[in-house]
Amino acid sequence: RDTLEKATKMAATLKPYLNAVRSSLTAAMCLENFESQIVERHNKPEVEVQSSKELLLTPLVISRNEKEKVQIEGSINSIRISIAIKQADEIEKILCKKFMSFMMQRAEHFFILRRKPVQGYDISFLVTNFHTEQMYKHKLVDFVIQFMEEIDKEISEMKISLNARARTCAEEFLKNVSAFTR
């Protein structure tokens, strides 16, 4: 019953955070084709290149707490979404780092996933005007929101599984030690 109450409370505090991220992403997703002002026939994501200050929007940070936040950096033709995932203890930090590494090694399968996150964040997505032309904008926003919802669950499940395996190993080890001492 306590875990149900905690889950309900967690969902109640997560919902306004995700709604704020959703509305901010929807507003920032107004991207258009814009070729480079420096090199002819080049179309690079301005949020990555940062060649012209006038093409960049002010970065927006939406924070649930000091450890869990989202940074949205927009420009005329691209948007970079960086996510810091909640990590309460060392086990969660290790699990998060390994899981994000696993995901980023497979970045080509996730069209908007960056191979390297922005400094201070765990994972980053890059959406360009080409993505918004090929895919539905609201589906891109839904993907990021669903990713944020699911990543906490995945890490929690991995932590529970890891603790169960550690408990089983410790029990077996102690059985063998007690049998050996007799």
Phi, psi and omega in degrees: 000321178299318180294326177294317178295320178296318179296319178295316179296318179298316179295325180292325179276335180285325185300311178297324178298311180293325176296321178294319178295316180300312182292324178291319178295319179298319179292322183280349186279012178276084185251151177221161179292128181213113181281159183300141176275350185257313183247127182292140178064024175249140178226090181255150176297115184297331179293334177272314185286317181053048181277333181229118182298328183290346180266355183259142174268162177291129179298143181243127177248124176249119187239131174274320172204186185292339182259344185238109184207165178229133175248129179245115178248119183247158173212187184291329184236006180201162178219134178247126181247117180246134186237128171259123186263141180300129178223099188284327183218182183297322180298315179295324177297315180295314179299317180296315181298315180293319181293318179293322177298316177302315181294314185290335175291340179249033185297332181293338177279336175254104190302331185257000182279132175275149179287334182230130180283162174291146180306130179091358180235162185269328182208149180226146175241147177234117178249124179253173178297332178292323176296317182289338175283327183270333184237162176285135181298316182294332177287325175297316178296315178301321179298313181296317180295315179296322177300316180296322178292316187282330185295321177298317179297317181298314181294321177297317178295319178296322180294317178297315179297318179297317178295322178294318178295320179295320179296315179298316179297317180296319178298314180296319179298315180292327175298314181293323179293316180293324177291326181287325182282344181280000000 
